[in-house]
PDB file of C-alpha atoms in Angstrom:
ATOM      1  CA  MET A   1       0.423   0.283  -0.123  1.00  0.00           C
ATOM      2  CA  ALA A   2       1.736   3.160  -1.305  1.00  0.00           C
ATOM      3  CA  PRO A   3       1.947   5.783   1.577  1.00  0.00           C
ATOM      4  CA  PRO A   4      -0.437   8.996   1.660  1.00  0.00           C
ATOM      5  CA  PRO A   5       1.005  11.622  -0.132  1.00  0.00           C
ATOM      6  CA  PRO A   6       1.877  14.631   2.033  1.00  0.00           C
ATOM      7  CA  SER A   7      -0.441  16.915   3.517  1.00  0.00           C
ATOM      8  CA  THR A   8       0.404  20.730   5.080  1.00  0.00           C
ATOM      9  CA  LEU A   9      -1.566  22.261   7.991  1.00  0.00           C
ATOM     10  CA  ALA A  10      -1.840  25.582   8.049  1.00  0.00           C
ATOM     11  CA  ASP A  11      -2.834  25.810  11.453  1.00  0.00           C
ATOM     12  CA  VAL A  12      -0.585  24.346  13.562  1.00  0.00           C
ATOM     13  CA  THR A  13       2.415  26.137  15.367  1.00  0.00           C
ATOM     14  CA  VAL A  14       5.351  25.000  17.896  1.00  0.00           C
ATOM     15  CA  ASP A  15       4.738  26.194  21.436  1.00  0.00           C
ATOM     16  CA  ASP A  16       7.543  25.198  22.884  1.00  0.00           C
ATOM     17  CA  ALA A  17      10.502  24.836  19.640  1.00  0.00           C
ATOM     18  CA  GLU A  18      12.743  23.207  23.113  1.00  0.00           C
ATOM     19  CA  ALA A  19      10.638  20.485  22.531  1.00  0.00           C
ATOM     20  CA  LEU A  20      12.685  19.524  19.010  1.00  0.00           C
ATOM     21  CA  ASP A  21      15.992  19.724  21.179  1.00  0.00           C
ATOM     22  CA  CYS A  22      17.962  17.334  22.723  1.00  0.00           C
ATOM     23  CA  GLY A  23      17.850  18.134  26.237  1.00  0.00           C
ATOM     24  CA  VAL A  24      21.577  17.098  26.786  1.00  0.00           C
ATOM     25  CA  CYS A  25      23.103  19.608  24.577  1.00  0.00           C
ATOM     26  CA  PHE A  26      20.712  21.626  22.835  1.00  0.00           C
ATOM     27  CA  LEU A  27      20.765  21.261  19.967  1.00  0.00           C
ATOM     28  CA  PRO A  28      18.321  20.219  17.368  1.00  0.00           C
ATOM     29  CA  LEU A  29      17.272  16.637  16.815  1.00  0.00           C
ATOM     30  CA  LYS A  30      17.440  14.296  14.330  1.00  0.00           C
ATOM     31  CA  PRO A  31      17.917  10.867  13.707  1.00  0.00           C
ATOM     32  CA  PRO A  32      19.034   9.069  15.202  1.00  0.00           C
ATOM     33  CA  ILE A  33      17.503   9.420  18.487  1.00  0.00           C
ATOM     34  CA  PHE A  34      16.692   7.544  21.269  1.00  0.00           C
ATOM     35  CA  GLN A  35      14.948   6.594  24.765  1.00  0.00           C
ATOM     36  CA  CYS A  36      15.379   5.942  28.823  1.00  0.00           C
ATOM     37  CA  LYS A  37      12.825   3.248  29.865  1.00  0.00           C
ATOM     38  CA  VAL A  38      11.143   6.015  30.828  1.00  0.00           C
ATOM     39  CA  GLY A  39      11.038   8.323  26.703  1.00  0.00           C
ATOM     40  CA  HIS A  40      12.951  10.736  27.689  1.00  0.00           C
ATOM     41  CA  VAL A  41      15.489  11.515  24.640  1.00  0.00           C
ATOM     42  CA  ALA A  42      18.708  11.735  23.643  1.00  0.00           C
ATOM     43  CA  CYS A  43      20.578  12.692  19.921  1.00  0.00           C
ATOM     44  CA  ALA A  44      23.317   9.964  19.367  1.00  0.00           C
ATOM     45  CA  PRO A  45      25.966  11.794  20.889  1.00  0.00           C
ATOM     46  CA  CYS A  46      24.860  12.325  23.405  1.00  0.00           C
ATOM     47  CA  ARG A  47      23.806   9.196  23.856  1.00  0.00           C
ATOM     48  CA  ASP A  48      27.393   7.974  22.895  1.00  0.00           C
ATOM     49  CA  LYS A  49      29.521  10.962  25.354  1.00  0.00           C
ATOM     50  CA  LEU A  50      26.795  10.001  27.865  1.00  0.00           C
ATOM     51  CA  GLU A  51      27.912   5.792  28.122  1.00  0.00           C
ATOM     52  CA  ALA A  52      31.986   7.024  27.223  1.00  0.00           C
ATOM     53  CA  ALA A  53      32.124   8.721  30.896  1.00  0.00           C
ATOM     54  CA  GLY A  54      30.963   5.795  32.397  1.00  0.00           C
ATOM     55  CA  GLY A  55      28.361   4.809  35.145  1.00  0.00           C
ATOM     56  CA  GLY A  56      26.188   2.848  32.192  1.00  0.00           C
ATOM     57  CA  GLY A  57      25.596   6.554  30.196  1.00  0.00           C
ATOM     58  CA  GLY A  58      22.278   7.326  32.696  1.00  0.00           C
ATOM     59  CA  CYS A  59      19.329   9.435  31.870  1.00  0.00           C
ATOM     60  CA  HIS A  60      20.203  13.135  32.346  1.00  0.00           C
ATOM     61  CA  VAL A  61      16.446  13.972  33.552  1.00  0.00           C
ATOM     62  CA  CYS A  62      14.668  10.224  35.763  1.00  0.00           C
ATOM     63  CA  GLY A  63      18.329   9.087  36.141  1.00  0.00           C
ATOM     64  CA  ALA A  64      18.217   4.984  35.007  1.00  0.00           C
ATOM     65  CA  ALA A  65      20.645   3.573  34.690  1.00  0.00           C
ATOM     66  CA  THR A  66      20.018   1.956  32.316  1.00  0.00           C
ATOM     67  CA  GLY A  67      20.443   4.468  30.542  1.00  0.00           C
ATOM     68  CA  TYR A  68      19.066   5.071  26.132  1.00  0.00           C
ATOM     69  CA  ARG A  69      19.032   1.619  24.848  1.00  0.00           C
ATOM     70  CA  ARG A  70      16.102   2.306  23.082  1.00  0.00           C
ATOM     71  CA  ARG A  71      15.673   3.530  19.725  1.00  0.00           C
ATOM     72  CA  CYS A  72      12.593   6.603  19.308  1.00  0.00           C
ATOM     73  CA  HIS A  73      11.351   6.125  16.195  1.00  0.00           C
ATOM     74  CA  ALA A  74       8.098   7.858  16.997  1.00  0.00           C
ATOM     75  CA  MET A  75      10.093  11.424  16.974  1.00  0.00           C
ATOM     76  CA  GLU A  76      12.215   9.850  14.838  1.00  0.00           C
ATOM     77  CA  ARG A  77       9.793  10.061  12.622  1.00  0.00           C
ATOM     78  CA  LEU A  78       8.363  13.656  13.881  1.00  0.00           C
ATOM     79  CA  VAL A  79      11.699  15.819  13.770  1.00  0.00           C
ATOM     80  CA  ASP A  80      12.036  14.789  10.393  1.00  0.00           C
ATOM     81  CA  ALA A  81       7.962  15.864   9.615  1.00  0.00           C
ATOM     82  CA  VAL A  82       8.087  19.398  10.783  1.00  0.00           C
ATOM     83  CA  ARG A  83       9.917  21.277   7.756  1.00  0.00           C
ATOM     84  CA  VAL A  84      10.234  25.327   7.941  1.00  0.00           C
ATOM     85  CA  PRO A  85      10.965  27.587   5.783  1.00  0.00           C
ATOM     86  CA  CYS A  86      14.477  28.860   4.862  1.00  0.00           C
ATOM     87  CA  PRO A  87      15.841  31.516   6.372  1.00  0.00           C
ATOM     88  CA  HIS A  88      16.785  33.308   2.822  1.00  0.00           C
ATOM     89  CA  ALA A  89      13.352  32.479   1.680  1.00  0.00           C
ATOM     90  CA  ALA A  90      12.860  36.442   1.269  1.00  0.00           C
ATOM     91  CA  HIS A  91      15.741  35.491  -1.910  1.00  0.00           C
ATOM     92  CA  GLY A  92      13.425  32.740  -3.912  1.00  0.00           C
ATOM     93  CA  CYS A  93      14.374  29.646  -2.286  1.00  0.00           C
ATOM     94  CA  VAL A  94      11.446  27.450  -2.329  1.00  0.00           C
ATOM     95  CA  THR A  95      12.933  24.879   0.091  1.00  0.00           C
ATOM     96  CA  THR A  96      11.366  23.942   3.459  1.00  0.00           C
ATOM     97  CA  PRO A  97      13.911  21.415   4.977  1.00  0.00           C
ATOM     98  CA  ALA A  98      13.489  19.754   7.909  1.00  0.00           C
ATOM     99  CA  TYR A  99      13.722  21.689  11.372  1.00  0.00           C
ATOM    100  CA  HIS A 100      16.504  19.561  11.933  1.00  0.00           C
ATOM    101  CA  GLY A 101      18.316  20.219   8.561  1.00  0.00           C
ATOM    102  CA  ARG A 102      17.566  24.289   8.777  1.00  0.00           C
ATOM    103  CA  ASP A 103      20.594  25.642   9.263  1.00  0.00           C
ATOM    104  CA  ALA A 104      22.976  22.588   6.752  1.00  0.00           C
ATOM    105  CA  HIS A 105      20.806  24.197   4.434  1.00  0.00           C
ATOM    106  CA  ALA A 106      21.223  27.731   4.558  1.00  0.00           C
ATOM    107  CA  ALA A 107      25.380  27.617   4.948  1.00  0.00           C
ATOM    108  CA  ALA A 108      25.269  26.360   1.264  1.00  0.00           C
ATOM    109  CA  CYS A 109      22.151  27.508   0.267  1.00  0.00           C
ATOM    110  CA  ALA A 110      22.130  29.851  -3.299  1.00  0.00           C
ATOM    111  CA  HIS A 111      19.959  31.727  -2.669  1.00  0.00           C
ATOM    112  CA  ALA A 112      21.855  33.116   0.222  1.00  0.00           C
ATOM    113  CA  PRO A 113      22.226  37.059  -0.730  1.00  0.00           C
ATOM    114  CA  CYS A 114      25.372  38.804  -1.848  1.00  0.00           C
ATOM    115  CA  ARG A 115      25.979  42.475  -1.363  1.00  0.00           C
ATOM    116  CA  CYS A 116      25.752  45.454  -4.067  1.00  0.00           C
ATOM    117  CA  PRO A 117      29.970  45.648  -5.091  1.00  0.00           C
ATOM    118  CA  GLY A 118      28.679  49.785  -6.225  1.00  0.00           C
ATOM    119  CA  ASP A 119      30.021  52.999  -4.256  1.00  0.00           C
ATOM    120  CA  ALA A 120      27.525  53.365  -1.305  1.00  0.00           C
ATOM    121  CA  CYS A 121      24.922  51.541  -2.237  1.00  0.00           C
ATOM    122  CA  ARG A 122      23.310  48.530   0.750  1.00  0.00           C
ATOM    123  CA  PHE A 123      21.808  46.439  -1.906  1.00  0.00           C
ATOM    124  CA  ALA A 124      21.984  43.531  -0.969  1.00  0.00           C
ATOM    125  CA  GLY A 125      20.034  39.330  -3.236  1.00  0.00           C
ATOM    126  CA  SER A 126      21.021  36.224  -4.116  1.00  0.00           C
ATOM    127  CA  THR A 127      22.935  36.119  -7.036  1.00  0.00           C
ATOM    128  CA  ALA A 128      19.868  36.268  -9.216  1.00  0.00           C
ATOM    129  CA  GLU A 129      18.563  39.123  -8.116  1.00  0.00           C
ATOM    130  CA  LEU A 130      21.777  41.156  -8.597  1.00  0.00           C
ATOM    131  CA  LEU A 131      21.700  40.407 -12.878  1.00  0.00           C
ATOM    132  CA  PRO A 132      18.259  42.771 -12.759  1.00  0.00           C
ATOM    133  CA  HIS A 133      19.422  45.139  -9.905  1.00  0.00           C
ATOM    134  CA  PHE A 134      23.087  45.609 -11.863  1.00  0.00           C
ATOM    135  CA  ALA A 135      21.553  46.374 -15.783  1.00  0.00           C
ATOM    136  CA  ALA A 136      17.988  48.687 -13.306  1.00  0.00           C
ATOM    137  CA  ALA A 137      20.187  50.289 -10.846  1.00  0.00           C
ATOM    138  CA  HIS A 138      24.348  50.572 -11.961  1.00  0.00           C
ATOM    139  CA  GLY A 139      23.215  50.256 -16.016  1.00  0.00           C
ATOM    140  CA  TRP A 140      26.789  47.909 -16.394  1.00  0.00           C
ATOM    141  CA  PRO A 141      27.046  45.848 -18.453  1.00  0.00           C
ATOM    142  CA  CYS A 142      25.307  42.622 -18.102  1.00  0.00           C
ATOM    143  CA  ALA A 143      24.735  39.082 -20.120  1.00  0.00           C
ATOM    144  CA  THR A 144      23.827  35.083 -19.098  1.00  0.00           C
ATOM    145  CA  LYS A 145      25.456  32.149 -20.676  1.00  0.00           C
ATOM    146  CA  THR A 146      24.715  28.525 -20.162  1.00  0.00           C
ATOM    147  CA  SER A 147      26.316  25.378 -21.402  1.00  0.00           C
ATOM    148  CA  VAL A 148      24.391  21.916 -21.159  1.00  0.00           C
ATOM    149  CA  GLY A 149      28.438  20.222 -20.241  1.00  0.00           C
ATOM    150  CA  ASP A 150      30.533  21.871 -16.872  1.00  0.00           C
ATOM    151  CA  ILE A 151      32.404  24.195 -19.381  1.00  0.00           C
ATOM    152  CA  VAL A 152      30.992  27.723 -20.803  1.00  0.00           C
ATOM    153  CA  CYS A 153      32.128  29.510 -23.431  1.00  0.00           C
ATOM    154  CA  PHE A 154      31.850  32.788 -24.436  1.00  0.00           C
ATOM    155  CA  THR A 155      32.982  35.902 -26.162  1.00  0.00           C
ATOM    156  CA  VAL A 156      31.945  39.070 -24.013  1.00  0.00           C
ATOM    157  CA  GLU A 157      33.283  42.295 -25.504  1.00  0.00           C
ATOM    158  CA  LEU A 158      33.784  44.556 -21.944  1.00  0.00           C
ATOM    159  CA  GLN A 159      33.944  48.042 -20.886  1.00  0.00           C
ATOM    160  CA  ASP A 160      36.272  49.582 -18.666  1.00  0.00           C
ATOM    161  CA  GLY A 161      34.536  49.235 -15.705  1.00  0.00           C
ATOM    162  CA  PHE A 162      32.158  46.761 -14.242  1.00  0.00           C
ATOM    163  CA  ASN A 163      30.996  44.260 -16.269  1.00  0.00           C
ATOM    164  CA  PHE A 164      28.635  41.174 -15.154  1.00  0.00           C
ATOM    165  CA  VAL A 165      28.383  37.001 -16.966  1.00  0.00           C
ATOM    166  CA  ARG A 166      25.793  34.578 -14.947  1.00  0.00           C
ATOM    167  CA  ALA A 167      27.664  31.489 -16.700  1.00  0.00           C
ATOM    168  CA  THR A 168      24.846  28.717 -15.354  1.00  0.00           C
ATOM    169  CA  ALA A 169      26.821  24.939 -16.537  1.00  0.00           C
ATOM    170  CA  GLY A 170      25.180  21.841 -16.359  1.00  0.00           C
ATOM    171  CA  GLY A 171      21.708  19.653 -17.601  1.00  0.00           C
ATOM    172  CA  GLY A 172      19.111  19.080 -15.324  1.00  0.00           C
ATOM    173  CA  LYS A 173      17.972  20.690 -12.962  1.00  0.00           C
ATOM    174  CA  LYS A 174      19.698  19.061 -10.075  1.00  0.00           C
ATOM    175  CA  THR A 175      22.850  18.897 -12.125  1.00  0.00           C
ATOM    176  CA  ARG A 176      22.716  22.680 -12.809  1.00  0.00           C
ATOM    177  CA  ARG A 177      25.049  25.123 -11.330  1.00  0.00           C
ATOM    178  CA  SER A 178      25.144  29.561 -12.218  1.00  0.00           C
ATOM    179  CA  TYR A 179      28.040  31.483 -11.638  1.00  0.00           C
ATOM    180  CA  LEU A 180      28.143  35.399 -11.711  1.00  0.00           C
ATOM    181  CA  PHE A 181      30.677  36.351 -12.820  1.00  0.00           C
ATOM    182  CA  LEU A 182      32.292  40.364 -12.044  1.00  0.00           C
ATOM    183  CA  LEU A 183      34.697  41.015 -14.842  1.00  0.00           C
ATOM    184  CA  ASN A 184      37.116  44.312 -13.616  1.00  0.00           C
ATOM    185  CA  MET A 185      38.887  45.980 -17.076  1.00  0.00           C
ATOM    186  CA  ALA A 186      40.338  48.825 -16.344  1.00  0.00           C
ATOM    187  CA  THR A 187      42.885  51.534 -18.152  1.00  0.00           C
ATOM    188  CA  GLU A 188      46.677  51.789 -17.700  1.00  0.00           C
ATOM    189  CA  ASP A 189      50.151  53.295 -18.393  1.00  0.00           C
ATOM    190  CA  ALA A 190      50.668  48.832 -19.877  1.00  0.00           C
ATOM    191  CA  GLY A 191      46.999  48.268 -21.196  1.00  0.00           C
ATOM    192  CA  CYS A 192      43.734  47.704 -20.449  1.00  0.00           C
ATOM    193  CA  ALA A 193      44.256  45.163 -17.590  1.00  0.00           C
ATOM    194  CA  VAL A 194      41.129  43.245 -17.109  1.00  0.00           C
ATOM    195  CA  SER A 195      40.141  41.316 -12.694  1.00  0.00           C
ATOM    196  CA  VAL A 196      37.932  38.844 -12.815  1.00  0.00           C
ATOM    197  CA  LEU A 197      36.113  37.980  -9.453  1.00  0.00           C
ATOM    198  CA  CYS A 198      33.176  35.044  -7.998  1.00  0.00           C
ATOM    199  CA  ILE A 199      30.550  37.225  -7.303  1.00  0.00           C
ATOM    200  CA  HIS A 200      28.456  33.875  -4.770  1.00  0.00           C
ATOM    201  CA  PRO A 201      27.380  33.314  -1.544  1.00  0.00           C
ATOM    202  CA  HIS A 202      29.792  30.330  -0.321  1.00  0.00           C
ATOM    203  CA  ALA A 203      33.210  29.764  -0.973  1.00  0.00           C
ATOM    204  CA  VAL A 204      33.085  27.446  -4.488  1.00  0.00           C
ATOM    205  CA  PRO A 205      36.859  25.287  -4.697  1.00  0.00           C
ATOM    206  CA  GLU A 206      38.714  24.967  -7.023  1.00  0.00           C
ATOM    207  CA  MET A 207      37.538  27.176  -9.986  1.00  0.00           C
ATOM    208  CA  LYS A 208      39.154  28.174 -12.804  1.00  0.00           C
ATOM    209  CA  PHE A 209      39.059  30.927 -15.320  1.00  0.00           C
ATOM    210  CA  GLU A 210      40.686  31.131 -19.069  1.00  0.00           C
ATOM    211  CA  LEU A 211      40.926  34.731 -20.497  1.00  0.00           C
ATOM    212  CA  GLU A 212      41.908  35.273 -24.258  1.00  0.00           C
ATOM    213  CA  TYR A 213      42.525  37.585 -25.997  1.00  0.00           C
ATOM    214  CA  SER A 214      43.308  37.854 -29.440  1.00  0.00           C
ATOM    215  CA  ARG A 215      43.455  40.720 -32.385  1.00  0.00           C
ATOM    216  CA  TYR A 216      43.682  39.672 -36.282  1.00  0.00           C
ATOM    217  CA  VAL A 217      44.932  42.705 -39.724  1.00  0.00           C
ATOM    218  CA  ASP A 218      45.180  41.597 -42.502  1.00  0.00           C
ATOM    219  CA  VAL A 219      47.753  43.591 -45.079  1.00  0.00           C
ATOM    220  CA  ARG A 220      46.504  47.066 -46.816  1.00  0.00           C
ATOM    221  CA  ARG A 221      47.053  49.331 -49.636  1.00  0.00           C
ATOM    222  CA  ASP A 222      47.383  52.339 -47.912  1.00  0.00           C
ATOM    223  CA  GLY A 223      50.266  49.956 -45.848  1.00  0.00           C
ATOM    224  CA  ASN A 224      49.189  48.837 -43.095  1.00  0.00           C
ATOM    225  CA  GLN A 225      50.550  46.544 -41.295  1.00  0.00           C
ATOM    226  CA  LEU A 226      49.993  42.943 -40.535  1.00  0.00           C
ATOM    227  CA  VAL A 227      48.532  42.866 -36.992  1.00  0.00           C
ATOM    228  CA  ASN A 228      48.306  39.028 -35.751  1.00  0.00           C
ATOM    229  CA  HIS A 229      48.195  38.626 -31.835  1.00  0.00           C
ATOM    230  CA  TYR A 230      47.040  36.245 -29.638  1.00  0.00           C
ATOM    231  CA  GLN A 231      47.696  35.623 -25.497  1.00  0.00           C
ATOM    232  CA  LYS A 232      45.207  33.218 -22.380  1.00  0.00           C
ATOM    233  CA  SER A 233      45.995  32.838 -19.291  1.00  0.00           C
ATOM    234  CA  GLU A 234      44.682  30.486 -16.866  1.00  0.00           C
ATOM    235  CA  PHE A 235      44.149  31.837 -13.474  1.00  0.00           C
ATOM    236  CA  ARG A 236      42.121  30.975 -10.200  1.00  0.00           C
ATOM    237  CA  VAL A 237      39.703  32.600  -9.216  1.00  0.00           C
ATOM    238  CA  VAL A 238      38.976  34.416  -6.120  1.00  0.00           C
ATOM    239  CA  CYS A 239      34.622  33.462  -4.476  1.00  0.00           C
ATOM    240  CA  THR A 240      33.065  36.430  -2.285  1.00  0.00           C
ATOM    241  CA  ASP A 241      29.533  38.047  -1.579  1.00  0.00           C
ATOM    242  CA  LEU A 242      31.356  41.870  -0.939  1.00  0.00           C
ATOM    243  CA  SER A 243      30.303  41.441   2.827  1.00  0.00           C
ATOM    244  CA  ASP A 244      34.104  43.342   3.437  1.00  0.00           C
ATOM    245  CA  GLY A 245      33.560  45.159  -0.364  1.00  0.00           C
ATOM    246  CA  LEU A 246      35.449  44.555  -3.031  1.00  0.00           C
ATOM    247  CA  PRO A 247      38.572  43.002  -3.250  1.00  0.00           C
ATOM    248  CA  ASP A 248      41.219  44.872  -4.025  1.00  0.00           C
ATOM    249  CA  PRO A 249      41.769  43.833  -7.770  1.00  0.00           C
ATOM    250  CA  ASN A 250      46.339  44.031  -7.075  1.00  0.00           C
ATOM    251  CA  ASP A 251      46.108  41.799  -4.576  1.00  0.00           C
ATOM    252  CA  GLY A 252      44.695  38.775  -7.350  1.00  0.00           C
ATOM    253  CA  PHE A 253      45.502  38.032 -11.074  1.00  0.00           C
ATOM    254  CA  ARG A 254      45.340  41.117 -13.851  1.00  0.00           C
ATOM    255  CA  PHE A 255      45.388  39.856 -17.184  1.00  0.00           C
ATOM    256  CA  VAL A 256      46.903  43.227 -18.893  1.00  0.00           C
ATOM    257  CA  VAL A 257      46.290  43.820 -22.713  1.00  0.00           C
ATOM    258  CA  PRO A 258      48.911  46.341 -24.129  1.00  0.00           C
ATOM    259  CA  TRP A 259      48.355  48.737 -25.611  1.00  0.00           C
ATOM    260  CA  SER A 260      50.033  48.139 -28.715  1.00  0.00           C
ATOM    261  CA  VAL A 261      47.580  45.643 -29.554  1.00  0.00           C
ATOM    262  CA  LEU A 262      44.301  46.480 -28.776  1.00  0.00           C
ATOM    263  CA  GLY A 263      41.779  47.461 -31.668  1.00  0.00           C
ATOM    264  CA  ASP A 264      38.910  49.191 -32.561  1.00  0.00           C
ATOM    265  CA  ASP A 265      35.573  49.276 -31.324  1.00  0.00           C
ATOM    266  CA  ASP A 266      35.181  46.221 -33.313  1.00  0.00           C
ATOM    267  CA  ASP A 267      37.503  43.830 -30.930  1.00  0.00           C
ATOM    268  CA  THR A 268      36.721  41.824 -28.696  1.00  0.00           C
ATOM    269  CA  ILE A 269      38.572  40.574 -24.992  1.00  0.00           C
ATOM    270  CA  GLN A 270      37.023  36.511 -25.197  1.00  0.00           C
ATOM    271  CA  GLY A 271      36.597  34.723 -22.248  1.00  0.00           C
ATOM    272  CA  GLU A 272      36.546  30.741 -23.094  1.00  0.00           C
ATOM    273  CA  LYS A 273      36.159  27.901 -20.699  1.00  0.00           C
ATOM    274  CA  PHE A 274      34.681  28.952 -18.159  1.00  0.00           C
ATOM    275  CA  LEU A 275      35.228  25.525 -15.214  1.00  0.00           C
ATOM    276  CA  CYS A 276      32.966  25.602 -13.300  1.00  0.00           C
ATOM    277  CA  SER A 277      34.208  22.391 -10.796  1.00  0.00           C
TER     278      SER A 277
END
C-alpha cells in the first residue's frame, strides 16, 4: 500500500520549540534518536558521550541507570516531518528543510544574499536578484551564458569598469550550477587590465577561469602592417559574497592587454572555458 501524499496543516504551530531539541546539548534532534526506559530522549552524539563517561550513561532527566538503550522511531518520524522555511526564502528559496536541517541547508543555500559592489549601494540579494539590479540601478553591462556541460565558452565585449556574466553549467535541474562573475576592466599605462572574481554566497573550491584576447588585422594597400596577436591565461578566481567589499584587484591576477595590440570597438576580449567545478 502506497503511503499517503504529504499534507500541510496551516493552523499548526509549535509553542515550545525546545521540545524538538536534545535535552543535553540543546541542538535540534535528528535521527537516530534514543530514549530511556521512561521515554526521555537524547541525540546520538550525546548518548554516546554519556555512555563513554561511565556509569552506563544514565538518563539526564530521571537518572535511569540503563540510559538510552532504545531507538525512538516515533520521535524520529516527527522531527523529519517538521518542515520550516529556508532563512533565505525572501531571496527566492522555496526549499522547506526539516527543522533539524535548517542551518545546514542555509549554509549551502544558493539563494543566500550577496552584496552589490557599487559605492554606497546597500542592496543585497541572491545572485539571481543581483543581475537585474546591476542593469536597472547602475546600468552595468550584464550577460547570461549557458552550457549543457561543465564548461561555458563565450565571447564578450568588455567596457571600462564593471562587466557581469552569469554562467550556468549542467544539463538537468539537479546538476545545473550558476555562477555570477565580475570582470573589471581598467585602463593603465601598460594597457587594459582585466581582473575577475566570482560573486557567490559560499566558498567554491577550484574555481578556474581562462581568459583570452585575439586580434587579426590584414595588410592593406594603404600600408597598414599585419597584426596577428593572441594571448591566453588560466588563473584561479576568488569567490566572495562582497560582505567585506571588493577585494583589491592588485592582490589577484590581472589579465593585461598591451596598448600596442588593442584594436578599435570591433575587437573583443574573449573569455573561454569557464570551468565550473
